[in-house]
Each structure stands twice: as structure tokens, then as C-alpha cells.
Amino acid sequence: MKNVILQSNDFTGVTFWLISMTMLAATVFFFIERNSVKASWRTSVTLSGLVTGIAFVHYMYMRDVWVTTGTSPTVFRYIDWLLTVPLLMIEFYFILSAVKKVSGGIFWRLLIGTLIMLVGGYLGEAGYIGINLGFIIGMAGWIYILYEVFAGEAGQEAKKLKGAAASCFEFCKWIVTIGWAVYPLGYLFGYMTGSADEVSLNIIYNLADFINKLIFGLVIWHTAKSLTPASAK
């Protein structure tokens, strides 16, 4: 790939750069802070750092693809999602397990539902299967995830939480509901109807990743910090 300098008027390229630097800063922050929270929350904060760290590396590559070719870095974006989104989803399990004993089935159902969602979307966007079929498979995975965190075992266990842990689960649940809605909408308008151009699509995806990765992690860190006794800080 030839070296091309990011132009100041390339707003989409600038968003790739800003998100990559934000993810780097967040990664450093989460890994430093993991030792300042009680032991039961350290896995959650560590996962947040892994999510932003993986995203940082992929955003550097995605920025180069965009600046060099002016086309969507679909492969790199899905590689990033394939690694980071399952980590985000199992955060629900670790939020619950940080304050109570829960079934490992929650972990596996969230993980499997996430993989179905991602694989379906990628196969459709990459042209390995029909666009409509890919959308249906991806939506089925997402709906299954929403069922689990709202009404499934994870959702039922969350209803027993109190205080900051309950608020954390609730906030993250709505990020997955509202924040993640950007992705199927992007698929719908960008690939199924063709009414969204690549510039708009990538800007929206980048901003959505900022919320769905960074804000998601910060809420977990803040909760962990608030539930850590002063003597343990």
C-alpha cells in the first residue's frame, strides 16, 4: 500500500485518525486503572482495555485503506468487530459475576449470538451470500442478544441487581439496543438500498464505534470505581 498523507479536508479520514488516537488513550487508561478497582471488577476493566486496544490497531489500518483508496475498509472493520464485539457482549456476564454468582450459560449464549450476528453481516457485505440473507442472519443474532439481556437469563439476573451495578447493566443494555442500531441501518441503507454513500457510512460507523466501545468501557470503569472501597483504592 503506497504512503498517502491524510488531507485536512478529508473529514472521514480525520475521524479515522481521531478515533484511533482516542482508542489508544483509552487503552492506556483502562490498563492503568484496572489495578485501582476491586478484584471482582478487574476482568471487566481489562476487557474494556482489550476492546479499545484492538480497535486502535485496526483503526490505524482502516485509516490507511481509506486515505489510500477512498473505499470502505470492510474487511478490517469486520475483523475488528469479530474480535471486539464478542468481548463487549461477554461484559454483561462479567458485570453480573462481579457482584453475584451466575450461570456460565449466559456467557456462551451472548458469545454465540454475537458471532451469528457478525458472520451473517460479513458474508452478506462481502458477497459470499445474498445481501438479504446476510441481513436476516445478522438481525437474528442481534435480536437473540437483545432477548438475552432484556428477558433472558441475563436480563432476569440483572433485575436482582441494586445500585451502581444495576445502573451499569441497564446503561450498557441500552447502548447495545440504540447504539448498535447504527450497524444494521448502515447495512440497510449502504448495501441493500444503496442510498448511503461510503463517506457518510464510514463517518457514522466511526462515531458509533466511539460510543459503543469507549463509552461502554468508561461506564464499566466508573461503576467498578464507585463500588471499590476507599481502603482498596
Coordinates of C-alpha atoms in Angstrom, one line a residue:
M1 CA 0.0 0.0 0.0
K2 CA 1.6 3.3 -1.0
N3 CA 2.1 6.1 1.5
V4 CA -0.5 8.8 1.2
I5 CA -0.8 11.8 3.5
L6 CA -4.1 12.5 5.2
Q7 CA -5.6 15.6 3.8
S8 CA -7.0 18.3 6.1
N9 CA -10.2 18.4 4.1
D10 CA -10.8 14.6 4.3
F11 CA -13.3 14.7 7.1
T12 CA -13.8 10.9 7.0
G13 CA -10.1 10.3 7.2
V14 CA -9.8 12.7 10.1
T15 CA -12.5 10.7 12.0
F16 CA -10.5 7.6 11.5
W17 CA -7.4 9.3 12.9
L18 CA -9.3 10.8 15.9
I19 CA -10.9 7.5 16.8
S20 CA -7.6 5.7 16.6
M21 CA -5.9 8.1 19.0
T22 CA -8.9 8.1 21.3
M23 CA -8.8 4.3 21.4
L24 CA -5.0 4.4 22.2
A25 CA -5.5 6.8 25.1
A26 CA -8.4 4.8 26.4
T27 CA -6.4 1.6 26.3
V28 CA -3.6 3.1 28.4
F29 CA -6.2 4.5 30.8
F30 CA -8.0 1.2 31.3
F31 CA -4.9 -0.9 31.9
I32 CA -3.5 1.6 34.4
E33 CA -6.9 1.9 36.2
R34 CA -7.6 -1.9 36.3
N35 CA -5.5 -2.2 39.5
S36 CA -7.4 0.6 41.2
V37 CA -10.7 -1.3 41.3
K38 CA -11.7 -4.3 43.5
A39 CA -10.6 -7.7 42.2
S40 CA -14.1 -8.8 41.1
W41 CA -14.3 -5.9 38.6
R42 CA -10.7 -6.2 37.1
T43 CA -11.7 -8.6 34.4
S44 CA -14.4 -6.2 33.1
V45 CA -12.0 -3.2 33.1
T46 CA -9.3 -5.4 31.4
L47 CA -11.8 -6.4 28.7
S48 CA -12.5 -2.7 28.1
G49 CA -8.8 -2.1 27.6
L50 CA -8.6 -5.1 25.2
V51 CA -11.5 -3.8 23.2
T52 CA -10.0 -0.3 22.7
G53 CA -6.5 -1.7 22.1
I54 CA -7.7 -4.0 19.3
A55 CA -9.8 -1.1 17.9
F56 CA -6.7 1.2 17.9
V57 CA -4.7 -1.2 15.8
H58 CA -7.5 -1.8 13.3
Y59 CA -8.4 1.9 13.0
M60 CA -4.8 2.6 12.0
Y61 CA -5.1 0.1 9.2
M62 CA -8.6 1.3 8.3
R63 CA -7.4 4.9 8.1
D64 CA -4.7 3.9 5.7
V65 CA -7.1 2.0 3.5
W66 CA -9.5 5.0 3.4
V67 CA -6.8 7.6 2.7
T68 CA -5.1 5.4 0.0
T69 CA -8.1 4.1 -1.8
G70 CA -11.1 6.2 -0.7
T71 CA -13.1 3.0 -0.3
S72 CA -14.7 1.4 2.8
P73 CA -12.2 -0.8 4.8
T74 CA -14.9 -3.6 5.1
V75 CA -12.5 -6.5 5.8
F76 CA -10.5 -4.6 8.5
R77 CA -13.7 -3.3 10.1
Y78 CA -15.2 -6.8 10.3
I79 CA -12.0 -8.2 11.7
D80 CA -12.1 -5.5 14.3
W81 CA -15.8 -6.3 15.1
L82 CA -15.2 -10.0 15.1
L83 CA -12.7 -9.5 17.9
T84 CA -14.1 -6.6 19.9
V85 CA -17.9 -7.1 19.8
P86 CA -17.8 -10.6 21.4
L87 CA -15.6 -9.1 24.2
L88 CA -18.2 -6.3 24.7
M89 CA -21.0 -8.8 24.8
I90 CA -19.4 -11.0 27.5
E91 CA -19.0 -7.9 29.6
F92 CA -22.6 -8.4 30.6
Y93 CA -21.7 -11.7 32.1
F94 CA -18.8 -10.2 34.0
I95 CA -20.8 -7.3 35.2
L96 CA -23.2 -9.8 36.7
S97 CA -20.5 -12.1 38.0
A98 CA -18.7 -9.2 39.7
V99 CA -21.5 -8.9 42.2
K100 CA -23.1 -12.4 42.2
K101 CA -22.8 -16.0 41.1
V102 CA -24.3 -16.5 37.7
S103 CA -24.6 -19.4 35.2
G104 CA -21.9 -19.8 32.5
G105 CA -24.7 -20.3 30.0
I106 CA -25.1 -16.5 29.9
F107 CA -21.5 -16.2 28.7
W108 CA -21.9 -18.8 25.9
R109 CA -25.3 -17.5 24.7
L110 CA -24.1 -14.0 24.4
L111 CA -20.9 -15.1 22.6
I112 CA -22.7 -17.4 20.1
G113 CA -25.4 -14.8 19.4
T114 CA -22.7 -12.2 18.7
L115 CA -20.8 -14.5 16.3
I116 CA -24.0 -15.2 14.4
M117 CA -24.7 -11.5 14.0
L118 CA -21.2 -10.7 12.8
V119 CA -20.7 -13.7 10.5
G120 CA -24.1 -13.1 8.8
G121 CA -23.3 -9.4 8.2
Y122 CA -19.9 -10.0 6.9
L123 CA -20.9 -12.8 4.5
G124 CA -23.6 -10.5 3.1
E125 CA -21.4 -7.4 2.8
A126 CA -18.5 -9.4 1.2
G127 CA -20.8 -11.1 -1.3
Y128 CA -20.4 -14.7 -0.1
I129 CA -24.1 -14.9 0.4
G130 CA -27.1 -12.9 -0.7
I131 CA -27.3 -9.4 0.8
N132 CA -30.8 -10.0 2.1
L133 CA -29.9 -13.4 3.6
G134 CA -26.9 -11.8 5.4
F135 CA -29.1 -9.1 6.8
I136 CA -31.6 -11.7 8.1
I137 CA -28.9 -13.8 9.8
G138 CA -27.3 -10.7 11.3
M139 CA -30.6 -9.4 12.6
A140 CA -31.4 -12.8 14.1
G141 CA -28.2 -12.8 16.1
W142 CA -28.8 -9.2 17.3
I143 CA -32.4 -9.9 18.3
Y144 CA -31.2 -13.0 20.2
I145 CA -28.7 -10.9 22.1
L146 CA -31.4 -8.3 23.0
Y147 CA -33.7 -11.1 24.2
E148 CA -30.9 -12.4 26.4
V149 CA -30.1 -9.1 28.1
F150 CA -33.7 -7.9 28.4
A151 CA -35.8 -11.0 29.1
G152 CA -33.4 -14.0 29.1
E153 CA -31.4 -15.3 32.0
A154 CA -29.0 -12.3 31.9
G155 CA -31.9 -9.9 32.0
Q156 CA -33.6 -11.8 34.8
E157 CA -30.4 -11.8 36.9
A158 CA -29.9 -8.1 36.2
K159 CA -33.3 -7.4 37.8
K160 CA -31.9 -8.6 41.1
L161 CA -29.0 -6.1 41.0
K162 CA -29.1 -2.9 43.0
G163 CA -27.3 0.4 42.9
A164 CA -24.4 1.1 40.6
A165 CA -24.2 -2.4 39.2
A166 CA -27.9 -2.3 38.2
S167 CA -27.4 1.1 36.5
C168 CA -24.3 -0.1 34.7
F169 CA -26.1 -3.2 33.3
E170 CA -29.0 -1.0 32.3
F171 CA -26.9 1.6 30.5
C172 CA -24.9 -1.0 28.6
K173 CA -28.1 -2.8 27.6
W174 CA -29.4 0.4 26.0
I175 CA -26.1 1.0 24.2
V176 CA -26.5 -2.4 22.6
T177 CA -30.0 -1.6 21.7
I178 CA -29.8 2.0 20.5
G179 CA -26.1 2.4 19.7
W180 CA -25.8 -0.8 17.8
A181 CA -28.9 0.0 15.7
V182 CA -26.5 2.1 13.6
Y183 CA -24.9 -1.0 12.1
P184 CA -28.0 -2.7 10.7
L185 CA -29.2 0.7 9.5
G186 CA -25.8 1.2 7.8
Y187 CA -26.1 -2.2 6.2
L188 CA -29.7 -1.5 5.1
F189 CA -29.0 1.9 3.5
G190 CA -25.5 1.3 2.4
Y191 CA -25.7 -2.2 0.9
M192 CA -29.4 -3.2 0.5
T193 CA -30.8 0.1 -0.9
G194 CA -27.6 1.9 -1.9
S195 CA -28.9 5.2 -0.6
A196 CA -26.0 5.9 1.7
D197 CA -22.6 6.8 0.3
E198 CA -19.3 5.5 1.6
V199 CA -18.3 8.8 3.1
S200 CA -21.4 9.1 5.3
L201 CA -21.4 5.4 6.1
N202 CA -17.8 5.4 7.4
I203 CA -18.3 8.6 9.5
I204 CA -21.4 7.1 11.1
Y205 CA -19.7 3.8 11.8
N206 CA -16.7 5.6 13.3
L207 CA -18.8 7.7 15.6
A208 CA -20.8 4.6 16.6
D209 CA -17.7 2.7 17.4
F210 CA -16.6 5.6 19.7
I211 CA -19.8 5.3 21.7
N212 CA -20.2 1.6 21.6
K213 CA -16.6 0.8 22.6
L214 CA -15.2 3.8 24.5
I215 CA -18.3 5.0 26.4
F216 CA -19.3 1.4 27.1
G217 CA -15.9 0.8 28.7
L218 CA -16.0 4.1 30.7
V219 CA -19.3 3.3 32.2
I220 CA -18.0 -0.1 33.4
W221 CA -14.8 1.6 34.8
H222 CA -16.8 4.2 36.6
T223 CA -19.1 1.6 38.1
A224 CA -16.1 -0.5 39.2
K225 CA -14.5 2.6 40.8
S226 CA -17.6 3.6 42.6
L227 CA -18.0 0.1 44.1
T228 CA -14.4 -0.2 45.2
P229 CA -14.0 0.5 48.9
A230 CA -11.8 3.5 49.7
S231 CA -9.4 1.3 51.6
A232 CA -8.8 -0.8 48.4
K233 CA -8.0 2.3 46.2

